[in-house]
Tab-separated table of C-alpha atoms in Angstrom:
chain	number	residue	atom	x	y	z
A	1	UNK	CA	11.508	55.305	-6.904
A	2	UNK	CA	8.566	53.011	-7.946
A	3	UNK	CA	5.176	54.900	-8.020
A	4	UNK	CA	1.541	54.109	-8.330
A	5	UNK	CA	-0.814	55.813	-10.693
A	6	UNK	CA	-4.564	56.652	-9.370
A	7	UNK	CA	-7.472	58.022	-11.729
A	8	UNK	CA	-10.456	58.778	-10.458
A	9	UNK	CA	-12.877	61.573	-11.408
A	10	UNK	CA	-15.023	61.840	-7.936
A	11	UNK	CA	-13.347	63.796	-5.846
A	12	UNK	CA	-14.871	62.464	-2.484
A	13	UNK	CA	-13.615	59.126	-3.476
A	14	UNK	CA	-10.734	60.376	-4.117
A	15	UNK	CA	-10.294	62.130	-1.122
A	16	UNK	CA	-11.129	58.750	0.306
A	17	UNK	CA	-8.778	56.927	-2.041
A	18	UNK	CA	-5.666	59.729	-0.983
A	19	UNK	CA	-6.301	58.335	2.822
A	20	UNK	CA	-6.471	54.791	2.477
A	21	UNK	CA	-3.031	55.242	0.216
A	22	UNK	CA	-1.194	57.092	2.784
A	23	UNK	CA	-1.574	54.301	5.186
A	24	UNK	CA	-1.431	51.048	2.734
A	25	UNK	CA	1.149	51.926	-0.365
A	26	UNK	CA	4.647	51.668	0.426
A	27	UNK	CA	5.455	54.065	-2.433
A	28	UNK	CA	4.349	57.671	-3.480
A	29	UNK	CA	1.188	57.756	-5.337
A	30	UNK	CA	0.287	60.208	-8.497
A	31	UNK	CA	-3.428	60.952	-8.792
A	32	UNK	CA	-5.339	62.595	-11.727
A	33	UNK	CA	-8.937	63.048	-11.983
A	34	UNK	CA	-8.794	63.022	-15.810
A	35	UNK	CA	-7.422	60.976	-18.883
A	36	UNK	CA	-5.757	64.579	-20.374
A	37	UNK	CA	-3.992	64.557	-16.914
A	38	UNK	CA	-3.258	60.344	-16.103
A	39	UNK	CA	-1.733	60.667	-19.525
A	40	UNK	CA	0.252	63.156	-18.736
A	41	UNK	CA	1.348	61.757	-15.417
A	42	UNK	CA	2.090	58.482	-17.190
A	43	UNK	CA	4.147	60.074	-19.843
A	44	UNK	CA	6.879	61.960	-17.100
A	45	UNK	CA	7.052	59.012	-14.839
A	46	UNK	CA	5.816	55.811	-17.248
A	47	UNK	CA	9.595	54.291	-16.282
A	48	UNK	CA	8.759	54.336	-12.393
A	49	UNK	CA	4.861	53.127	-12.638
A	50	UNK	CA	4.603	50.321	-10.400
A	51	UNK	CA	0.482	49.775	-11.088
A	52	UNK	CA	-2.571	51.427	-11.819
A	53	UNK	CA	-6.004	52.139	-9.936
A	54	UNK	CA	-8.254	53.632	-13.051
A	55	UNK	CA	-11.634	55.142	-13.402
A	56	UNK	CA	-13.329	52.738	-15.966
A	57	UNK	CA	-15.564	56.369	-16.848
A	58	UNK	CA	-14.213	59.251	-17.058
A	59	UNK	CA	-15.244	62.944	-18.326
A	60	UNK	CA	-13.051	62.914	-21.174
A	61	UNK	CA	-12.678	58.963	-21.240
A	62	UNK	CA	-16.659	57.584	-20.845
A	63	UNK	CA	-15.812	53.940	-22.387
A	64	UNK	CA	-12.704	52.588	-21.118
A	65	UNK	CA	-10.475	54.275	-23.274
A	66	UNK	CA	-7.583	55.076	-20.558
A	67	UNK	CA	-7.680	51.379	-18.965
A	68	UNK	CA	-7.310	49.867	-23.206
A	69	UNK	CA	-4.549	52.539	-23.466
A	70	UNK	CA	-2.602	51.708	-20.381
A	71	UNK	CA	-3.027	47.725	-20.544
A	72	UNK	CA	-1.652	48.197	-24.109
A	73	UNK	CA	1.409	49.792	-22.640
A	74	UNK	CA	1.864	47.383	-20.594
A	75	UNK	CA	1.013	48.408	-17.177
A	76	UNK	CA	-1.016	45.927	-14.719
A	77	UNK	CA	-4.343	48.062	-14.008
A	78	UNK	CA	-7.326	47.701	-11.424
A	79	UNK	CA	-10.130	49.112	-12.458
A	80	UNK	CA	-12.618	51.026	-10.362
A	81	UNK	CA	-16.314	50.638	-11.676
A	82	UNK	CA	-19.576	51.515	-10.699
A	83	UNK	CA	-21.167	49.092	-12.685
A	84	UNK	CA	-21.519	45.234	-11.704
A	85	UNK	CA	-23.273	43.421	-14.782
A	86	UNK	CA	-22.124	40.265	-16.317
A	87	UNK	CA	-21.207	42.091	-19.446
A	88	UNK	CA	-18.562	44.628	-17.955
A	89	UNK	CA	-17.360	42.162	-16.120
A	90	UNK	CA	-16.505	39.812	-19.409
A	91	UNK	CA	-15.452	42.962	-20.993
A	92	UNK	CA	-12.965	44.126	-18.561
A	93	UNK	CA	-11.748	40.185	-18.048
A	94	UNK	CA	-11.164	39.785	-21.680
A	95	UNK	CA	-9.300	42.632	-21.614
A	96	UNK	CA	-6.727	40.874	-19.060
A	97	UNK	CA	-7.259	43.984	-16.396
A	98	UNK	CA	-5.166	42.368	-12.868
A	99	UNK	CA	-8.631	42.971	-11.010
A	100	UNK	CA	-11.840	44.868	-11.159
A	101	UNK	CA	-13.481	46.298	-7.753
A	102	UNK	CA	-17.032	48.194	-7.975
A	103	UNK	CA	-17.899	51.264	-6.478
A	104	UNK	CA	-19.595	50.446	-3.186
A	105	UNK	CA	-18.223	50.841	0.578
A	106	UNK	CA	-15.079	52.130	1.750
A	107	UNK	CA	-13.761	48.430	1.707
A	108	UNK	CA	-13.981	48.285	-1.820
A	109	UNK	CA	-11.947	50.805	-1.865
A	110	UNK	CA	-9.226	49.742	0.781
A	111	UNK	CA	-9.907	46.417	-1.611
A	112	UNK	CA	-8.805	48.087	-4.518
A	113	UNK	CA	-5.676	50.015	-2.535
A	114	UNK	CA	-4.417	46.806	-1.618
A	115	UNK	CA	-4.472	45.285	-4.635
A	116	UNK	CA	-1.789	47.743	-5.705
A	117	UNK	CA	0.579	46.718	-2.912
A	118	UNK	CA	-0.266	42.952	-3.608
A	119	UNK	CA	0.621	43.705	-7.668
A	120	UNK	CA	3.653	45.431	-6.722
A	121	UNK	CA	4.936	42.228	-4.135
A	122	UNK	CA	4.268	40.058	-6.247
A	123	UNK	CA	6.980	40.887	-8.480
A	124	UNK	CA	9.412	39.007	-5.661
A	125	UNK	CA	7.176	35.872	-5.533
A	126	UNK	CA	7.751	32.457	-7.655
A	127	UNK	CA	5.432	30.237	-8.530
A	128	UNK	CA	5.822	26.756	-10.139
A	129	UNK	CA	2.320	25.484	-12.516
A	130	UNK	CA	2.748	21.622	-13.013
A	131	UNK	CA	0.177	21.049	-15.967
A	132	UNK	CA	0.793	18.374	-18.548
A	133	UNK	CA	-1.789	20.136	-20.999
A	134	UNK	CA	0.398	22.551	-22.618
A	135	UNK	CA	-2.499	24.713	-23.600
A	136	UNK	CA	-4.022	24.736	-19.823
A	137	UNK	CA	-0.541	25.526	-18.713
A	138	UNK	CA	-0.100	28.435	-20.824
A	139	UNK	CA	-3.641	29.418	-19.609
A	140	UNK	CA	-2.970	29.197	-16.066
A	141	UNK	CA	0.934	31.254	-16.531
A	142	UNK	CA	-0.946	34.062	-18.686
A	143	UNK	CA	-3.458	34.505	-15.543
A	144	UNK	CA	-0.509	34.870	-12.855
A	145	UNK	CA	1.541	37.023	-15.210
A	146	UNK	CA	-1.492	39.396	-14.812
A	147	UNK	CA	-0.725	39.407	-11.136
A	148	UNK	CA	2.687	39.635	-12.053
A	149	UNK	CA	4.186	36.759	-10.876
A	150	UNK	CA	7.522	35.269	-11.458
A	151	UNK	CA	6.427	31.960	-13.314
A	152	UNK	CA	8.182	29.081	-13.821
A	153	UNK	CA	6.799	25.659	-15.316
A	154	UNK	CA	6.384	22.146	-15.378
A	155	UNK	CA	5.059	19.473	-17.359
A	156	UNK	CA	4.405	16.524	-14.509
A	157	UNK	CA	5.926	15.874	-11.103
A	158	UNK	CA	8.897	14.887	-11.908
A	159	UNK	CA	10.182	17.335	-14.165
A	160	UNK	CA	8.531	19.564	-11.037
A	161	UNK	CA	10.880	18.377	-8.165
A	162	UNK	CA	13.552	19.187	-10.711
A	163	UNK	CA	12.368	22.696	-11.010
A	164	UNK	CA	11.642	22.927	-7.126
A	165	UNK	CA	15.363	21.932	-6.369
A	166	UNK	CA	17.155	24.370	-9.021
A	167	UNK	CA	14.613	27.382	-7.319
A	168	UNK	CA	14.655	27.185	-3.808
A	169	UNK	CA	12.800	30.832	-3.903
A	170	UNK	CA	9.403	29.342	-5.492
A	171	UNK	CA	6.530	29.844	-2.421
A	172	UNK	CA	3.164	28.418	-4.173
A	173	UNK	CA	2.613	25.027	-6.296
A	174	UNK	CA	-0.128	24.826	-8.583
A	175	UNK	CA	-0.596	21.601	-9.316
A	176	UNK	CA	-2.569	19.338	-12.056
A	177	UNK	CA	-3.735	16.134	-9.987
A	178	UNK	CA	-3.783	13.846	-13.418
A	179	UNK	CA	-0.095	13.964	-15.087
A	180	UNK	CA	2.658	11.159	-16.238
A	181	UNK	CA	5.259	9.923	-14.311
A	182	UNK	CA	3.785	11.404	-10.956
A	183	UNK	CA	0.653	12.774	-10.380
A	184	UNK	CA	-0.559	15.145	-8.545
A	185	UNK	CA	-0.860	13.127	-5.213
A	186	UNK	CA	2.627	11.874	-5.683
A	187	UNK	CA	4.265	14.940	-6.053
A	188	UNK	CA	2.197	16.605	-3.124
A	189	UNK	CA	3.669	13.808	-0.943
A	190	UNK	CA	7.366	14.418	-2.511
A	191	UNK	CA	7.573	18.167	-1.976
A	192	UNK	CA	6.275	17.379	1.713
A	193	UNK	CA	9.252	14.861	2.657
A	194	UNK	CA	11.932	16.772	0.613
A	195	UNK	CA	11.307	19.947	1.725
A	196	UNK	CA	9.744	19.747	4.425
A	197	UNK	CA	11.356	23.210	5.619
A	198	UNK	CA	10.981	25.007	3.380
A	199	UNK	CA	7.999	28.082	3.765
A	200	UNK	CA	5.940	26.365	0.705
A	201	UNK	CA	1.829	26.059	-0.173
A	202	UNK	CA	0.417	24.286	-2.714
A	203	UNK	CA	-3.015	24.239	-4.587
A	204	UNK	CA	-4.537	21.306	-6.088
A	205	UNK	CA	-6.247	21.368	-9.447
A	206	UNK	CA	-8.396	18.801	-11.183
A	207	UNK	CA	-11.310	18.553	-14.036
A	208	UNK	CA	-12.399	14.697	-12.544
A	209	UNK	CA	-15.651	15.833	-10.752
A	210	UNK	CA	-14.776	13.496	-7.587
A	211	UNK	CA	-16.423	15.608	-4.602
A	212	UNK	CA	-13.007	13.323	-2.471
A	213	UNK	CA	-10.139	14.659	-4.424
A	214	UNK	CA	-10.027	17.666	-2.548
A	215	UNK	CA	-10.054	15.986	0.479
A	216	UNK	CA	-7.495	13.796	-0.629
A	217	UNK	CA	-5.022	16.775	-1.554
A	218	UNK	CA	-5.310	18.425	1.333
A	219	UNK	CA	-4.826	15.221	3.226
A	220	UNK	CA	-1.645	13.680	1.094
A	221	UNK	CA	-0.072	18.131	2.422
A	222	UNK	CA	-2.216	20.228	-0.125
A	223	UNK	CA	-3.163	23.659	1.554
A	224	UNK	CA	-6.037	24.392	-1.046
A	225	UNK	CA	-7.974	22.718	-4.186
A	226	UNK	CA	-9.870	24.051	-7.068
A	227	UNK	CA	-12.015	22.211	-9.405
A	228	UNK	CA	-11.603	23.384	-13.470
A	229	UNK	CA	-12.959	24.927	-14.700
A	230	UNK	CA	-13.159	27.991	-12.257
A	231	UNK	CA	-13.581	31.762	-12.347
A	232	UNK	CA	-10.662	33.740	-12.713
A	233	UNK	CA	-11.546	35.408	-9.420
A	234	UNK	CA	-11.479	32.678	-7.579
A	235	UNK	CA	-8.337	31.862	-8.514
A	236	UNK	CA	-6.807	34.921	-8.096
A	237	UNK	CA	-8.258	35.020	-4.564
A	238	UNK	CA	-6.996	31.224	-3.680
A	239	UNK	CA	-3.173	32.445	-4.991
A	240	UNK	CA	-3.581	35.842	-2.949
A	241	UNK	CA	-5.007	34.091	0.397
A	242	UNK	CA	-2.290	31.269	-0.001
A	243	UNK	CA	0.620	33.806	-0.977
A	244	UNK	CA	-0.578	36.280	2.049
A	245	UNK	CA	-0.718	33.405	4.428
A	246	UNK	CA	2.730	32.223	3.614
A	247	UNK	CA	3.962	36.277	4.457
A	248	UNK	CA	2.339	36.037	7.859
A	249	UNK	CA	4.248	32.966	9.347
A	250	UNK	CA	7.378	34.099	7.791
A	251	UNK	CA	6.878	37.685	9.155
A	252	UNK	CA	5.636	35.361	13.059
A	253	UNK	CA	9.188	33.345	12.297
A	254	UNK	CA	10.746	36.652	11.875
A	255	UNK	CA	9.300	38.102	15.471
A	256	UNK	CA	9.720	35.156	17.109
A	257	UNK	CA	13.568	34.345	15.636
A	258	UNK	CA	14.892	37.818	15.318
A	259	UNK	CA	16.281	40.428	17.602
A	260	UNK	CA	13.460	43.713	17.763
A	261	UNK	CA	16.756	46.117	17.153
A	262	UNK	CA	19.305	45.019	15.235
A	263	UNK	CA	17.402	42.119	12.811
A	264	UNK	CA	19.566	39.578	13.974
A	265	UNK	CA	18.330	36.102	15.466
A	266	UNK	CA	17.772	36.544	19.352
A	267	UNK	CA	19.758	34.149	21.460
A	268	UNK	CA	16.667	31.860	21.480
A	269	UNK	CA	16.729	30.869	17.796
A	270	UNK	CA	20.856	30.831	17.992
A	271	UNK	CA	20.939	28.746	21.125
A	272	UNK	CA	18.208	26.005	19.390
A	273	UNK	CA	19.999	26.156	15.778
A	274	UNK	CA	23.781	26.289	17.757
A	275	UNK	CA	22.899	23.154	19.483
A	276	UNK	CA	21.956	21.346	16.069
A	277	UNK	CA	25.259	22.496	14.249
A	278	UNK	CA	26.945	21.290	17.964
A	279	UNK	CA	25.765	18.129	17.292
A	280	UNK	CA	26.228	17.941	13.797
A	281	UNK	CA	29.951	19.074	13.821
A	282	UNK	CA	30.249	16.276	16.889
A	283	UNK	CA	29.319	13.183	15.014
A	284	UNK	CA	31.064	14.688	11.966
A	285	UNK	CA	34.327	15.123	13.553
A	286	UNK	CA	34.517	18.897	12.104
A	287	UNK	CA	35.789	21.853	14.309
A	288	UNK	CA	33.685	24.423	15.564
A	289	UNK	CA	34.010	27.440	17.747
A	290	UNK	CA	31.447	29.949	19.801
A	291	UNK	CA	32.547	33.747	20.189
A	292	UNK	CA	31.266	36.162	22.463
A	293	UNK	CA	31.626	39.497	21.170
A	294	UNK	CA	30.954	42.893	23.821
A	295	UNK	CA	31.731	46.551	22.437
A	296	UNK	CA	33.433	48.049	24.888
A	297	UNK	CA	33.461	50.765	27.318
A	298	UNK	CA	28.939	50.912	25.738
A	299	UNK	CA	27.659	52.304	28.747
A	300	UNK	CA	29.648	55.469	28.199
A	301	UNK	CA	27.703	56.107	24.712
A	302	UNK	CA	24.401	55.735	26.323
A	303	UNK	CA	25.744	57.834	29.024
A	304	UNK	CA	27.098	60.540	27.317
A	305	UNK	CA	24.762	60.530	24.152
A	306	UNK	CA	21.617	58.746	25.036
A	307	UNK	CA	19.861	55.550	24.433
A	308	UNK	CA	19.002	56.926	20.764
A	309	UNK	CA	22.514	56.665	19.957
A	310	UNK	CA	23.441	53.600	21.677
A	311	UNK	CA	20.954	52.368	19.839
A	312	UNK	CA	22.361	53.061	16.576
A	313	UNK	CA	25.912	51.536	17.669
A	314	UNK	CA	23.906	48.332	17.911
A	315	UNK	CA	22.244	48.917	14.512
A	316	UNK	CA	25.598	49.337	12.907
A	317	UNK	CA	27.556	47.015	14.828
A	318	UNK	CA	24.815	44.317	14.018
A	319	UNK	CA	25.451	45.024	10.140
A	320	UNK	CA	28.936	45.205	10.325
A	321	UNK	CA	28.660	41.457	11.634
A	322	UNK	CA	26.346	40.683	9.081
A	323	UNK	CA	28.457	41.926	6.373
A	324	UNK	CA	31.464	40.723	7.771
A	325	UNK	CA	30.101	36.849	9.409
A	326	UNK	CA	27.327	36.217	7.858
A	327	UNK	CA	28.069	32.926	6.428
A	328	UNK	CA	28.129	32.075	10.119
A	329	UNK	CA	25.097	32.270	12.748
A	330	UNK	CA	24.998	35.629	14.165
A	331	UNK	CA	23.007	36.547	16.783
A	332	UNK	CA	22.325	39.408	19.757
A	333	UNK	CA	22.706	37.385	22.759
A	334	UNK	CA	22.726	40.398	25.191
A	335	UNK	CA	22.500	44.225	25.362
A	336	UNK	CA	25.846	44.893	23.489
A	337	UNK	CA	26.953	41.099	23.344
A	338	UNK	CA	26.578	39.342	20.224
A	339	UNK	CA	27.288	35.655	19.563
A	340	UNK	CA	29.274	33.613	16.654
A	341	UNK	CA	28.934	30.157	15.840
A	342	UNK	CA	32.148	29.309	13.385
A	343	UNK	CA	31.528	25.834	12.086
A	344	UNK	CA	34.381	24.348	10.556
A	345	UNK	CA	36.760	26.389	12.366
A	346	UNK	CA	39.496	25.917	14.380
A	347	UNK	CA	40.510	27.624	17.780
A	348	UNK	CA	43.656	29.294	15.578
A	349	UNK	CA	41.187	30.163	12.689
A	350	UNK	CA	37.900	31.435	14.222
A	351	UNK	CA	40.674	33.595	16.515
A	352	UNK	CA	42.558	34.742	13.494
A	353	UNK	CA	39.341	35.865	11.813
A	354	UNK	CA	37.762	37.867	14.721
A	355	UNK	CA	40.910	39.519	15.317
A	356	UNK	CA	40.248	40.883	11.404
A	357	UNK	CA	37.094	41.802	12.148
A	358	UNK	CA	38.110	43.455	15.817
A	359	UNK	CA	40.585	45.295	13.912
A	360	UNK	CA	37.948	46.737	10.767
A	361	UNK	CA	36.029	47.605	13.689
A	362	UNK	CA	38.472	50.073	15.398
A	363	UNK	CA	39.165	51.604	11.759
A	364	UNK	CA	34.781	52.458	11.265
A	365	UNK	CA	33.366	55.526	12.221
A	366	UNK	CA	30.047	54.789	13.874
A	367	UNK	CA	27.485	57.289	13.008
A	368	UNK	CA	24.907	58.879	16.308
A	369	UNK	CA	22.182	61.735	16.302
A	370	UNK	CA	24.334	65.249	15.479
A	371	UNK	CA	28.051	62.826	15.906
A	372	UNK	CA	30.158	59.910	15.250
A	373	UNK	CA	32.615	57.925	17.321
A	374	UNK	CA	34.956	55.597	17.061
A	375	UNK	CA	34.572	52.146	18.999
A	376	UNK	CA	36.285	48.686	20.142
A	377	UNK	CA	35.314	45.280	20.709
A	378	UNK	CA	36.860	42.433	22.696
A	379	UNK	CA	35.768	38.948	22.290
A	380	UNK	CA	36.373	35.148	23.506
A	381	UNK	CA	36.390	32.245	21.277
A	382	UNK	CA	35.747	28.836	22.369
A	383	UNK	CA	36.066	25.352	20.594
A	384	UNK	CA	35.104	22.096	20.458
A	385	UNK	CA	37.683	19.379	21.009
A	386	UNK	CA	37.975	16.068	21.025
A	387	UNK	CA	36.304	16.228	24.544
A	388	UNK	CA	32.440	16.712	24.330
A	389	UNK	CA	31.249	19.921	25.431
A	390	UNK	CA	27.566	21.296	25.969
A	391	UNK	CA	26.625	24.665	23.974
A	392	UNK	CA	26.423	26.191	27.787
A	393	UNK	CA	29.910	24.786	28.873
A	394	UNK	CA	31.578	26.242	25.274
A	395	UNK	CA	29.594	29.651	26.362
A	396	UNK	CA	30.817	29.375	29.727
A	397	UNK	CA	34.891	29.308	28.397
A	398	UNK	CA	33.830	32.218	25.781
A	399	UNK	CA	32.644	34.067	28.644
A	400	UNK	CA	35.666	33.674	30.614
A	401	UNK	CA	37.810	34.644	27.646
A	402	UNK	CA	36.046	37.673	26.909
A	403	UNK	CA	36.760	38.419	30.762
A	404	UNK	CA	40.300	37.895	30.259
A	405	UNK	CA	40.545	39.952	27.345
A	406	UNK	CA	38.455	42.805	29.103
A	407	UNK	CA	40.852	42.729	32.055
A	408	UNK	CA	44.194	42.615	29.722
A	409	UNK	CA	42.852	46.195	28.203
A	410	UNK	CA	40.354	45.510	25.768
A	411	UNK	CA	40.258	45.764	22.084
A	412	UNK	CA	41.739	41.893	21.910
A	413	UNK	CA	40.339	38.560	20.901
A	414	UNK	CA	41.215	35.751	23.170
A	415	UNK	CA	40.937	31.998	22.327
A	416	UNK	CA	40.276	28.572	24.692
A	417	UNK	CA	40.838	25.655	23.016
């Protein structure tokens, strides 16, 4: 399991420090108050060390000597200070620390706690630096590897759409605004129209001291500018405000797309995105069929075992389809009805493979509080035929198959073509 490493000699901010971690760090945290003991610490679990929060003076380490050993091993390190002149500051920049905070209020210290997490999720984000100065680009790929970003590189807009296109994971732009081929305007405008879906910021950069070019990003779909040369705190703050601000309207999507329960989409987000593939399969000529999906005989588990427990059907009934349909659009339509657009597929097909899956289903063991049982499902497919249909009228012939196969016994897939 990943770990963080905390150093600090005081122990009422560490106290302090301990609290703040329990209810900010994802991970468990190690704490010394020492460098004898934080090397210690490092040396049994150096494999699993995530980051580092370090006491720039300590009893045994008055000078920095911990922070120079650890960044020489490798290991991103904030550094807790109680000094804020220029000179420590250049000192403990030069020395490429990930960030420094100073010894003040208790949000310096929530500051500093967060700054762990933020090292530690950064790991998972991309970023893209279009820079036609190779030496400025290596500059600006050094800083975010201190912030250990995933870095990838570009030398003008083109070659950057390129890069965009073969990474579909990259979430923040920093972009040049003078470059060949496309500058920075251009390929502002470009990423806008081409991916205009995609969950993507970008920062503007230029050395032209033009008080309108940052108006001028922003305006051509820029979500932030910075004028070089700039402070390396700065920067780190723009990347951190634009990277956190990204998170939140993915995690709003998230609420307001997925189902609170299982984590699959809620029958809002499948009815909007099943009447776009509707559409799309109509003027395309392709096939494409709706199931309704009901595990039967649920009120009995809530019944006999609780909501807890029927609860954790859903859970594992909602992975199972994941696992099992995912290539599809799965959603929880109902209580313990779930819904399964099969584009492409045929009425024979998209029967044929939920009677697979109605069959794994019947072979699972389903796991509740203290017990397990075993379960069914039944399920009606409907499909689109040469005759238009409405997403309601293709749900209204599901429904009526999944009555059908309900009243024929249960356990069965039944298709309407």
């Amino acid at each position: 399991m990943p770990k963080f490493l905390i150093v600090e000699d005081s122990s009422v901010i560490l106290k302090i420090l301990k609290h703040i971690a329990r209810q900010e760090l994802p991970f468990e945290v190690i704490y010394a108050m020492n460098m004898a003991e934080a090397l210690e610490l490092y040396e049994t679990h150096r494999h699993e060390l995530v980051a580092g929060l370090i006491d720039l003076a300590l009893p045994d380490a008055p000078d920095g000597e911990l922070v120079d050993y650890l960044l020489k091993e490798g290991l991103p390190v904030v550094v807790l200070t109680g000094t804020s002149d220029e000179q420590t500051r250049q000192s403990l920049l030069q020395k490429g620390v990930a960030d420094y905070v100073i010894k003040e209020t208790r949000f310096s210290y929530q500051y500093a706690i967060q700054m762990l997490h933020r090292l530690d999720k950064n790991r998972e984000v991309d970023v893209l630096v279009v820079e036609d100065s190779r030496t400025y680009r290596n500059y600006l790929v050094n800083l975010l590897g201190l912030h250990r970003y995933r870095v990838h590189q570009a030398e003008d807009g083109v070659q950057a759409l390129q890069v965009l296109h073969q990474n579909p994971g990259i979430q923040l732009v920093i972009s040049d605004y003078h470059m060949p081929n496309m500058d920075g305007f251009e390929l502002v405008q470009a990423i806008r129209h081409q991916f205009e879906k995609r969950n993507l910021a970008v920062i503007g950069l230029s050395g032209q001291e033009d008080a309108s070019l940052s108006v001028k990003f922003i305006k051509n779909g820029a979500n932030d500018f910075l004028t070089k040369p700039f402070q390396q705190e700065e920067f780190f703050c723009r990347v951190t405000n634009n990277i956190e601000a990204l998170e939140n309207m993915e995690r709003l999507h998230h609420q307001a797309t997925r189902d609170y329960l299982t984590g699959l989409y809620n029958r809002r987000y499948f009815t909007e995105e099943a009447e776009q593939q509707l559409h799309k399969c109509q003027r395309e000529g392709t096939p494409v069929s709706l199931v309704v999906l009901d595990i039967d005989f649920f009120k009995g588990i809530n019944d006999e075992y609780g909501h807890l427990a029927g609860d954790q059907v859903l859970q594992q009934m909602a992975h199972y389809l994941e696992d099992g349909l995912g290539r599809f659009l799965v959603a929880r339509t109902g209580g313990e009805e779930f819904s399964v657009l099969l584009s492409g597929l045929d009425n024979e097909k998209a029967v044929s493979l939920m009677n697979g899956f109605r069959q794994g289903i019947q072979e699972r063991i389903f796991e509740i509080p203290d017990d397990f049982v075993r379960l069914t499902v039944s399920a009606g497919v409907s499909t689109l035929t040469d005759t238009p249909l409405s997403l309601e009228q293709l749900f209204a012939r599901a429904d009526e198959q999944l009555y059908q196969a309900k009243e024929a016994g249960r356990n069965l897939v039944m298709g309407f073509e």
